[in-house]
Amino acid sequence: MENSMNGDSLEKLKGLQITSLDDDDEEQERETMPEESDDDDGYDDDDDDDEEEEHEPVTLGFLEKPKNRWSLLRHLFPSKAGGPPAWLDPVNLPSGRSCLCDICGEQLQFLIQVYAPISEKDSTFHRTLFVFMCPSMKCLLRDQHEQWKRLPESSSRSVKVFSCQLPRSNPFYSREPPKCNGTDKPSGPGVALCNWCGTWKGYKVCSSCRKAHYCSQKHQAMHWQTGHKLECQQLSLTGQSSDTNPSNGGTSATETQKVASKSLWPEYEMINEDESEYDTEMSEDNGHANALISKPGKDDTMNSMFSNFEGDDDRKSWASFQERIGKAPEQVLRYCRSASAKSLWPMSSGRPSKDDIPKCSYCGSPRCFEFQILPQLLYYFGVKNDVDSLDWATIVIYTCEASCEAGVSYKEEFVWVQQSSTIVNVP
């Protein structure tokens, strides 16, 4: 989202609210996130899917470098990609196997987060969705087979999504909207994060300086080998670390934590725009539809996908996908959580059926489509177009239709990854 000064900040926060299923016509003048959807994401009828989504207001996500060092701090409720996450609940983070790739056992890497509150419920006054994935393409290929298992608890995933929601009155943030001018502060610090990845809770502490925290022994060893061995002596002498609050060991309330790892994806701020704003441009310049595959440097994989598709259905889906994406080829995310919202599939193959989307494991409610991540994100992350490089056709996120109040701060939702047919068939 685009942070603005004083008077505009409240409007920006309001602009991200999701309307109720019973209130179709409210807040249409703003960039309003659409209404909750049902479980009937389109699977069998490509024509109906495309036709229905044309009438749904879709919010597009674009990336740009943050204008200010404070614009991505958690108390400004950002939508962002890359770097470390800006946790909504900064204390009760996911833990245990939730943080790991179920296939290789390594810590998952932060991919993207979307701030999407639901104004009609007090419990979802603040609400953010967090997506993590293993950077290994080998694990993602294995994930393709695992996601088809009907019992989520029996599947091993390399991509995971968590939802977190807070009421307006909570221990971490003021009831008043942020001013977005650099003076905002949260109500208190969060838990100490790993000094190496800046992502997960740093439950391990350096036995020498007692200041550096780590989420795993491997991250501690990597930090020691790349500079902490010398830094440790300095921290022991000064008695405090610049990355943590010395009074409680938590992350600083007003500064971004310095992360030692150089392998995190580049950090960007996400800006939201209504897809309908691009309809006029599209009618004025029909050639713009081909910008996705013709613009130099933009995701070379897209240029060769069409020729690799097998069968008329895949080609038809790709043509429809290209036409929609071509309106705004630099979009990395499509958001539409409304009653009849449907994802935009690049291919007809590799799509889930209704039964493949499990119900909420906390309350039993159906899960609905909420947003999808496009492969253009890989371009911004600088991922090379090599055979073994990370790649996907689209990543689709399904969340609890009821946005239930579970007993955990971070609920694991469901994610479906669609790969191109040529990639999926790789042994």
Short mmCIF file of C-alpha atoms in Angstrom, two decimals:
data_model
loop_
_atom_site.label_atom_id
_atom_site.label_comp_id
_atom_site.label_asym_id
_atom_site.label_seq_id
_atom_site.Cartn_x
_atom_site.Cartn_y
_atom_site.Cartn_z
CA MET A 1 0.00 0.00 0.00
CA GLU A 2 1.13 3.57 -0.48
CA ASN A 3 1.79 5.34 2.79
CA SER A 4 0.71 8.97 2.90
CA MET A 5 0.76 11.88 5.32
CA ASN A 6 -1.79 12.56 8.10
CA GLY A 7 -5.18 13.10 6.48
CA ASP A 8 -4.64 10.46 3.78
CA SER A 9 -3.51 7.68 6.09
CA LEU A 10 -6.95 6.86 7.44
CA GLU A 11 -8.37 6.77 3.94
CA LYS A 12 -5.66 4.34 2.85
CA LEU A 13 -6.45 2.00 5.72
CA LYS A 14 -10.16 2.20 4.97
CA GLY A 15 -9.41 1.51 1.35
CA LEU A 16 -8.17 -1.96 2.23
CA GLN A 17 -11.32 -3.05 4.07
CA ILE A 18 -13.27 -6.05 2.80
CA THR A 19 -17.01 -5.64 2.57
CA SER A 20 -19.46 -8.07 4.08
CA LEU A 21 -21.33 -10.72 2.11
CA ASP A 22 -24.55 -8.95 3.07
CA ASP A 23 -23.42 -5.51 2.00
CA ASP A 24 -22.63 -5.60 -1.69
CA ASP A 25 -22.86 -1.90 -2.44
CA GLU A 26 -20.88 -0.29 0.39
CA GLU A 27 -17.55 1.49 -0.09
CA GLN A 28 -17.38 0.98 -3.84
CA GLU A 29 -15.92 4.45 -4.29
CA ARG A 30 -12.67 3.41 -2.62
CA GLU A 31 -10.11 0.72 -3.50
CA THR A 32 -12.23 -1.67 -1.49
CA MET A 33 -11.25 -5.29 -1.17
CA PRO A 34 -14.21 -7.30 -2.54
CA GLU A 35 -16.60 -9.42 -0.54
CA GLU A 36 -16.05 -12.88 0.88
CA SER A 37 -16.29 -15.70 -1.63
CA ASP A 38 -17.77 -19.15 -1.34
CA ASP A 39 -15.93 -22.40 -1.83
CA ASP A 40 -16.89 -22.75 -5.47
CA ASP A 41 -13.68 -21.69 -7.19
CA GLY A 42 -14.03 -22.47 -10.90
CA TYR A 43 -12.50 -25.76 -11.94
CA ASP A 44 -14.34 -27.28 -14.87
CA ASP A 45 -15.89 -24.50 -16.92
CA ASP A 46 -13.20 -22.14 -18.22
CA ASP A 47 -15.66 -19.89 -20.04
CA ASP A 48 -17.80 -19.34 -16.96
CA ASP A 49 -14.73 -18.60 -14.84
CA ASP A 50 -13.45 -15.87 -17.13
CA GLU A 51 -16.86 -14.36 -17.71
CA GLU A 52 -17.74 -14.17 -14.00
CA GLU A 53 -14.40 -12.75 -12.92
CA GLU A 54 -14.77 -9.96 -15.46
CA HIS A 55 -17.57 -8.57 -13.28
CA GLU A 56 -15.67 -8.86 -10.00
CA PRO A 57 -13.60 -5.90 -8.76
CA VAL A 58 -10.01 -7.13 -8.62
CA THR A 59 -7.30 -5.33 -6.68
CA LEU A 60 -3.85 -5.54 -8.26
CA GLY A 61 -0.59 -5.47 -6.33
CA PHE A 62 2.49 -3.72 -7.75
CA LEU A 63 5.96 -3.51 -6.22
CA GLU A 64 8.19 -0.52 -5.69
CA LYS A 65 11.14 0.22 -3.46
CA PRO A 66 10.00 1.77 -0.14
CA LYS A 67 10.26 5.55 -0.12
CA ASN A 68 11.04 5.72 3.59
CA ARG A 69 12.97 3.44 5.95
CA TRP A 70 9.96 3.33 8.29
CA SER A 71 7.22 2.61 5.75
CA LEU A 72 7.45 -1.18 6.13
CA LEU A 73 7.46 -1.32 9.93
CA ARG A 74 4.79 -3.58 11.39
CA HIS A 75 2.81 -0.81 13.12
CA LEU A 76 2.10 0.74 9.70
CA PHE A 77 0.42 -2.50 8.60
CA PRO A 78 2.25 -2.83 5.28
CA SER A 79 1.72 -5.12 2.34
CA LYS A 80 5.18 -6.11 1.16
CA ALA A 81 7.32 -8.69 -0.61
CA GLY A 82 10.79 -9.98 0.19
CA GLY A 83 13.07 -9.16 3.09
CA PRO A 84 11.83 -10.26 6.53
CA PRO A 85 8.10 -10.27 7.38
CA ALA A 86 6.46 -7.46 9.35
CA TRP A 87 4.63 -9.70 11.81
CA LEU A 88 1.17 -8.49 12.84
CA ASP A 89 1.27 -10.27 16.21
CA PRO A 90 4.96 -9.72 17.05
CA VAL A 91 5.03 -12.13 19.99
CA ASN A 92 3.09 -15.33 19.25
CA LEU A 93 4.83 -16.34 16.02
CA PRO A 94 4.46 -19.66 14.20
CA SER A 95 6.79 -22.25 15.69
CA GLY A 96 7.97 -25.83 15.36
CA ARG A 97 7.41 -27.56 12.02
CA SER A 98 5.25 -24.67 10.82
CA CYS A 99 8.46 -22.71 10.16
CA LEU A 100 10.08 -25.49 8.14
CA CYS A 101 9.85 -26.90 4.65
CA ASP A 102 8.24 -30.29 5.22
CA ILE A 103 10.35 -31.77 2.44
CA CYS A 104 13.95 -30.68 3.14
CA GLY A 105 13.52 -29.53 6.74
CA GLU A 106 15.08 -26.09 6.20
CA GLN A 107 13.56 -22.84 7.44
CA LEU A 108 11.01 -21.38 5.03
CA GLN A 109 11.80 -18.03 3.44
CA PHE A 110 9.40 -15.09 3.53
CA LEU A 111 7.75 -14.42 0.16
CA ILE A 112 4.92 -11.89 0.51
CA GLN A 113 2.35 -10.49 2.93
CA VAL A 114 -1.02 -8.82 2.29
CA TYR A 115 -2.78 -6.55 4.77
CA ALA A 116 -6.49 -7.32 4.30
CA PRO A 117 -8.69 -6.39 7.29
CA ILE A 118 -12.40 -7.19 7.40
CA SER A 119 -14.19 -4.16 8.84
CA GLU A 120 -17.48 -5.90 9.65
CA LYS A 121 -15.92 -8.03 12.41
CA ASP A 122 -14.16 -6.59 15.45
CA SER A 123 -11.85 -9.61 15.60
CA THR A 124 -10.54 -8.85 12.10
CA PHE A 125 -10.05 -5.11 12.42
CA HIS A 126 -6.40 -5.87 11.63
CA ARG A 127 -5.72 -8.88 9.41
CA THR A 128 -2.63 -9.90 7.44
CA LEU A 129 -1.83 -12.96 5.33
CA PHE A 130 1.77 -14.21 5.19
CA VAL A 131 3.18 -16.53 2.50
CA PHE A 132 6.45 -18.44 2.94
CA MET A 133 8.19 -20.90 0.65
CA CYS A 134 11.32 -22.99 0.35
CA PRO A 135 13.63 -21.48 -2.32
CA SER A 136 14.46 -24.97 -3.61
CA MET A 137 12.80 -25.86 -6.92
CA LYS A 138 13.34 -29.52 -6.11
CA CYS A 139 11.13 -29.14 -3.04
CA LEU A 140 8.51 -27.23 -5.03
CA LEU A 141 8.30 -30.06 -7.57
CA ARG A 142 7.70 -32.50 -4.73
CA ASP A 143 5.13 -30.09 -3.33
CA GLN A 144 3.18 -30.49 -6.58
CA HIS A 145 2.41 -34.10 -5.73
CA GLU A 146 1.79 -33.45 -2.04
CA GLN A 147 -0.87 -30.78 -2.54
CA TRP A 148 -3.20 -33.28 -4.21
CA LYS A 149 -3.56 -35.25 -0.97
CA ARG A 150 -7.06 -34.75 0.38
CA LEU A 151 -5.90 -34.80 4.04
CA PRO A 152 -3.75 -31.69 4.67
CA GLU A 153 -2.17 -33.23 7.76
CA SER A 154 -0.75 -36.04 5.63
CA SER A 155 0.82 -33.76 3.02
CA SER A 156 4.34 -32.32 3.09
CA ARG A 157 4.43 -28.75 1.81
CA SER A 158 7.22 -26.41 0.74
CA VAL A 159 4.83 -23.43 0.49
CA LYS A 160 2.77 -22.29 3.49
CA VAL A 161 0.41 -19.41 4.24
CA PHE A 162 -0.63 -18.05 7.64
CA SER A 163 -3.42 -15.65 8.56
CA CYS A 164 -3.28 -13.42 11.61
CA GLN A 165 -6.01 -11.12 12.89
CA LEU A 166 -6.39 -8.69 15.79
CA PRO A 167 -9.26 -6.61 17.18
CA ARG A 168 -8.96 -2.84 17.27
CA SER A 169 -8.13 -2.95 20.98
CA ASN A 170 -5.05 -5.14 21.31
CA PRO A 171 -1.75 -5.14 23.24
CA PHE A 172 0.40 -4.23 20.26
CA TYR A 173 -1.07 -1.19 18.48
CA SER A 174 -2.95 2.02 19.15
CA ARG A 175 -6.68 2.22 18.45
CA GLU A 176 -6.00 5.26 16.28
CA PRO A 177 -4.77 4.89 12.68
CA PRO A 178 -1.08 5.64 12.05
CA LYS A 179 -0.06 9.10 10.83
CA CYS A 180 2.45 7.58 8.41
CA ASN A 181 4.92 10.42 8.85
CA GLY A 182 7.71 8.63 10.68
CA THR A 183 6.47 9.41 14.20
CA ASP A 184 4.28 6.33 14.73
CA LYS A 185 5.28 3.77 17.32
CA PRO A 186 3.78 0.42 18.35
CA SER A 187 2.57 -0.10 21.90
CA GLY A 188 5.47 -2.39 22.71
CA PRO A 189 8.33 -4.48 21.31
CA GLY A 190 8.01 -7.90 19.80
CA VAL A 191 9.79 -11.15 20.49
CA ALA A 192 13.48 -11.36 19.60
CA LEU A 193 13.90 -12.52 16.00
CA CYS A 194 16.69 -14.54 14.45
CA ASN A 195 19.69 -12.29 13.77
CA TRP A 196 20.51 -14.30 10.65
CA CYS A 197 17.18 -14.45 8.78
CA GLY A 198 15.11 -11.86 10.70
CA THR A 199 12.07 -14.06 10.12
CA TRP A 200 11.45 -16.59 12.87
CA LYS A 201 11.59 -16.41 16.66
CA GLY A 202 15.16 -16.43 17.98
CA TYR A 203 14.76 -18.97 20.74
CA LYS A 204 18.50 -19.80 20.75
CA VAL A 205 20.88 -17.24 22.27
CA CYS A 206 24.61 -16.86 21.62
CA SER A 207 26.27 -18.31 24.72
CA SER A 208 29.10 -15.77 24.55
CA CYS A 209 27.57 -12.31 24.03
CA ARG A 210 24.04 -13.30 25.10
CA LYS A 211 22.73 -10.71 22.63
CA ALA A 212 22.36 -12.49 19.29
CA HIS A 213 19.31 -14.71 18.81
CA TYR A 214 18.73 -17.52 16.32
CA CYS A 215 15.86 -19.68 15.11
CA SER A 216 18.10 -22.68 14.45
CA GLN A 217 21.56 -24.01 15.12
CA LYS A 218 22.33 -23.81 11.40
CA HIS A 219 21.58 -20.08 11.27
CA GLN A 220 23.72 -19.54 14.35
CA ALA A 221 26.64 -21.35 12.72
CA MET A 222 26.24 -19.40 9.46
CA HIS A 223 26.24 -16.09 11.33
CA TRP A 224 29.32 -17.09 13.33
CA GLN A 225 31.23 -17.97 10.17
CA THR A 226 30.30 -14.77 8.33
CA GLY A 227 31.17 -12.16 10.95
CA HIS A 228 29.53 -12.71 14.32
CA LYS A 229 32.71 -14.26 15.72
CA LEU A 230 34.32 -10.80 15.73
CA GLU A 231 31.12 -8.91 16.40
CA CYS A 232 30.46 -11.13 19.41
CA GLN A 233 33.48 -9.75 21.24
CA GLN A 234 32.35 -6.18 20.65
CA LEU A 235 28.82 -6.93 21.84
CA SER A 236 30.19 -8.52 25.00
CA LEU A 237 32.12 -5.31 25.74
CA THR A 238 29.38 -2.81 24.95
CA GLY A 239 26.73 -4.80 26.82
CA GLN A 240 23.95 -4.34 24.25
CA SER A 241 23.10 -5.04 20.63
CA SER A 242 21.86 -2.44 18.16
CA ASP A 243 19.39 -5.00 16.81
CA THR A 244 17.51 -5.74 20.01
CA ASN A 245 15.89 -3.92 22.89
CA PRO A 246 18.27 -4.44 25.85
CA SER A 247 15.48 -4.26 28.40
CA ASN A 248 13.57 -7.29 27.20
CA GLY A 249 15.49 -8.96 24.39
CA GLY A 250 12.77 -8.13 21.88
CA THR A 251 13.03 -6.46 18.53
CA SER A 252 13.30 -2.68 18.53
CA ALA A 253 9.96 -0.90 18.44
CA THR A 254 10.90 1.80 15.95
CA GLU A 255 13.75 0.39 13.84
CA THR A 256 13.97 -2.40 11.31
CA GLN A 257 16.09 -5.31 12.49
CA LYS A 258 19.42 -5.72 10.76
CA VAL A 259 19.55 -9.11 9.08
CA ALA A 260 22.90 -10.79 8.49
CA SER A 261 21.77 -13.17 5.76
CA LYS A 262 22.34 -12.04 2.16
CA SER A 263 20.07 -14.73 0.71
CA LEU A 264 16.73 -13.11 1.51
CA TRP A 265 14.77 -11.90 -1.48
CA PRO A 266 14.94 -8.12 -2.13
CA GLU A 267 12.43 -6.10 -0.14
CA TYR A 268 9.62 -4.15 -1.80
CA GLU A 269 6.55 -2.25 -0.76
CA MET A 270 3.29 -3.33 -2.40
CA ILE A 271 1.02 -0.70 -3.91
CA ASN A 272 -2.66 -1.49 -4.54
CA GLU A 273 -4.63 -0.38 -7.59
CA ASP A 274 -8.03 -1.31 -9.00
CA GLU A 275 -7.82 -3.40 -12.16
CA SER A 276 -10.69 -1.40 -13.68
CA GLU A 277 -8.38 1.62 -13.93
CA TYR A 278 -6.50 -0.20 -16.68
CA ASP A 279 -9.52 -1.02 -18.84
CA THR A 280 -9.39 2.35 -20.63
CA GLU A 281 -5.70 2.02 -21.36
CA MET A 282 -6.33 -1.42 -22.79
CA SER A 283 -9.00 -0.20 -25.20
CA GLU A 284 -6.79 2.64 -26.40
CA ASP A 285 -3.78 0.42 -27.01
CA ASN A 286 -4.61 -3.13 -28.04
CA GLY A 287 -0.95 -3.97 -28.43
CA HIS A 288 -0.48 -3.51 -24.71
CA ALA A 289 -1.90 -6.99 -24.17
CA ASN A 290 1.33 -8.47 -25.45
CA ALA A 291 3.56 -6.41 -23.15
CA LEU A 292 3.88 -9.27 -20.69
CA ILE A 293 5.94 -11.38 -23.03
CA SER A 294 7.48 -8.70 -25.23
CA LYS A 295 8.83 -6.28 -22.62
CA PRO A 296 12.62 -6.87 -22.38
CA GLY A 297 13.74 -8.54 -19.19
CA LYS A 298 10.24 -9.33 -17.91
CA ASP A 299 10.07 -12.99 -16.91
CA ASP A 300 11.45 -14.80 -19.93
CA THR A 301 9.63 -17.95 -18.89
CA MET A 302 6.32 -16.41 -19.95
CA ASN A 303 7.62 -16.05 -23.50
CA SER A 304 8.07 -19.79 -23.99
CA MET A 305 5.16 -21.15 -21.95
CA PHE A 306 2.59 -20.90 -24.74
CA SER A 307 4.56 -23.05 -27.19
CA ASN A 308 5.00 -25.75 -24.54
CA PHE A 309 1.33 -26.21 -23.74
CA GLU A 310 -0.30 -29.44 -24.81
CA GLY A 311 -3.91 -29.35 -25.94
CA ASP A 312 -6.42 -26.67 -26.85
CA ASP A 313 -7.67 -26.18 -23.26
CA ASP A 314 -4.28 -25.05 -21.99
CA ARG A 315 -3.81 -22.75 -24.96
CA LYS A 316 -7.26 -21.26 -24.44
CA SER A 317 -6.59 -20.68 -20.74
CA TRP A 318 -3.21 -19.12 -21.49
CA ALA A 319 -4.71 -16.76 -24.07
CA SER A 320 -7.34 -15.61 -21.55
CA PHE A 321 -4.70 -15.28 -18.83
CA GLN A 322 -2.40 -13.26 -21.08
CA GLU A 323 -5.22 -10.93 -22.13
CA ARG A 324 -6.14 -10.12 -18.51
CA ILE A 325 -2.57 -9.78 -17.24
CA GLY A 326 -1.62 -7.72 -20.29
CA LYS A 327 -3.73 -4.83 -18.98
CA ALA A 328 -1.11 -4.28 -16.28
CA PRO A 329 1.85 -6.57 -17.01
CA GLU A 330 3.88 -5.59 -13.95
CA GLN A 331 1.28 -6.80 -11.46
CA VAL A 332 2.54 -9.45 -9.04
CA LEU A 333 -0.69 -10.09 -7.12
CA ARG A 334 -4.42 -10.29 -7.81
CA TYR A 335 -6.81 -9.92 -4.85
CA CYS A 336 -10.56 -10.56 -4.91
CA ARG A 337 -12.25 -12.01 -1.81
CA SER A 338 -15.86 -11.77 -2.88
CA ALA A 339 -18.83 -14.14 -3.07
CA SER A 340 -18.13 -15.28 -6.63
CA ALA A 341 -14.41 -14.50 -6.85
CA LYS A 342 -12.33 -16.90 -8.91
CA SER A 343 -8.64 -17.20 -9.53
CA LEU A 344 -7.21 -16.54 -12.99
CA TRP A 345 -5.57 -19.78 -14.11
CA PRO A 346 -2.81 -19.75 -16.75
CA MET A 347 -3.66 -23.36 -17.65
CA SER A 348 -6.67 -25.63 -17.46
CA SER A 349 -4.55 -28.56 -16.28
CA GLY A 350 -3.20 -28.69 -12.73
CA ARG A 351 -6.21 -26.89 -11.26
CA PRO A 352 -7.82 -28.15 -8.03
CA SER A 353 -11.35 -29.42 -7.80
CA LYS A 354 -13.69 -28.16 -5.10
CA ASP A 355 -12.92 -31.26 -3.03
CA ASP A 356 -9.19 -30.61 -3.28
CA ILE A 357 -9.57 -27.42 -1.20
CA PRO A 358 -9.77 -28.60 2.44
CA LYS A 359 -12.07 -26.97 4.94
CA CYS A 360 -10.69 -24.82 7.72
CA SER A 361 -8.92 -27.12 10.16
CA TYR A 362 -9.89 -24.87 13.08
CA CYS A 363 -13.65 -24.32 12.59
CA GLY A 364 -14.64 -26.58 9.70
CA SER A 365 -15.86 -23.73 7.46
CA PRO A 366 -15.17 -23.84 3.71
CA ARG A 367 -12.12 -22.07 2.44
CA CYS A 368 -12.51 -19.44 -0.28
CA PHE A 369 -10.21 -17.92 -2.86
CA GLU A 370 -8.60 -14.70 -1.62
CA PHE A 371 -5.60 -13.85 -3.80
CA GLN A 372 -3.02 -15.22 -6.18
CA ILE A 373 0.67 -14.53 -6.73
CA LEU A 374 1.99 -14.22 -10.28
CA PRO A 375 5.42 -15.31 -11.60
CA GLN A 376 6.35 -11.68 -12.31
CA LEU A 377 7.41 -11.60 -8.65
CA LEU A 378 10.42 -13.73 -9.58
CA TYR A 379 11.66 -10.98 -11.88
CA TYR A 380 11.72 -8.48 -9.02
CA PHE A 381 13.49 -11.03 -6.84
CA GLY A 382 16.20 -11.46 -9.47
CA VAL A 383 15.57 -15.20 -9.88
CA LYS A 384 17.38 -16.50 -12.96
CA ASN A 385 15.58 -18.40 -15.69
CA ASP A 386 17.68 -21.55 -15.30
CA VAL A 387 16.45 -25.13 -15.43
CA ASP A 388 16.69 -25.61 -11.66
CA SER A 389 15.60 -22.07 -10.69
CA LEU A 390 12.45 -21.42 -8.69
CA ASP A 391 9.43 -21.03 -10.96
CA TRP A 392 5.64 -21.29 -10.96
CA ALA A 393 2.66 -20.44 -13.16
CA THR A 394 0.57 -19.06 -10.27
CA ILE A 395 0.25 -19.48 -6.50
CA VAL A 396 -3.35 -19.38 -5.26
CA ILE A 397 -4.29 -18.69 -1.63
CA TYR A 398 -7.48 -20.03 0.00
CA THR A 399 -8.52 -18.84 3.47
CA CYS A 400 -11.22 -19.62 6.02
CA GLU A 401 -14.50 -18.19 4.75
CA ALA A 402 -15.56 -17.33 8.31
CA SER A 403 -12.19 -15.82 9.32
CA CYS A 404 -12.68 -17.79 12.52
CA GLU A 405 -11.21 -16.86 15.87
CA ALA A 406 -8.98 -19.85 16.44
CA GLY A 407 -6.93 -20.55 19.54
CA VAL A 408 -3.67 -19.66 17.79
CA SER A 409 -2.41 -16.28 16.61
CA TYR A 410 -1.27 -17.58 13.22
CA LYS A 411 -3.62 -20.01 11.47
CA GLU A 412 -2.25 -22.05 8.63
CA GLU A 413 -4.43 -21.67 5.54
CA PHE A 414 -4.25 -23.50 2.20
CA VAL A 415 -2.11 -22.75 -0.84
CA TRP A 416 -2.23 -24.28 -4.33
CA VAL A 417 0.70 -23.97 -6.72
CA GLN A 418 0.14 -24.41 -10.44
CA GLN A 419 3.21 -25.21 -12.52
CA SER A 420 3.51 -25.30 -16.29
CA SER A 421 2.95 -28.77 -17.74
CA THR A 422 6.57 -29.05 -18.90
CA ILE A 423 7.88 -28.33 -15.38
CA VAL A 424 5.50 -30.66 -13.61
CA ASN A 425 6.53 -33.58 -15.80
CA VAL A 426 10.18 -33.27 -14.79
CA PRO A 427 11.03 -36.42 -12.74
#
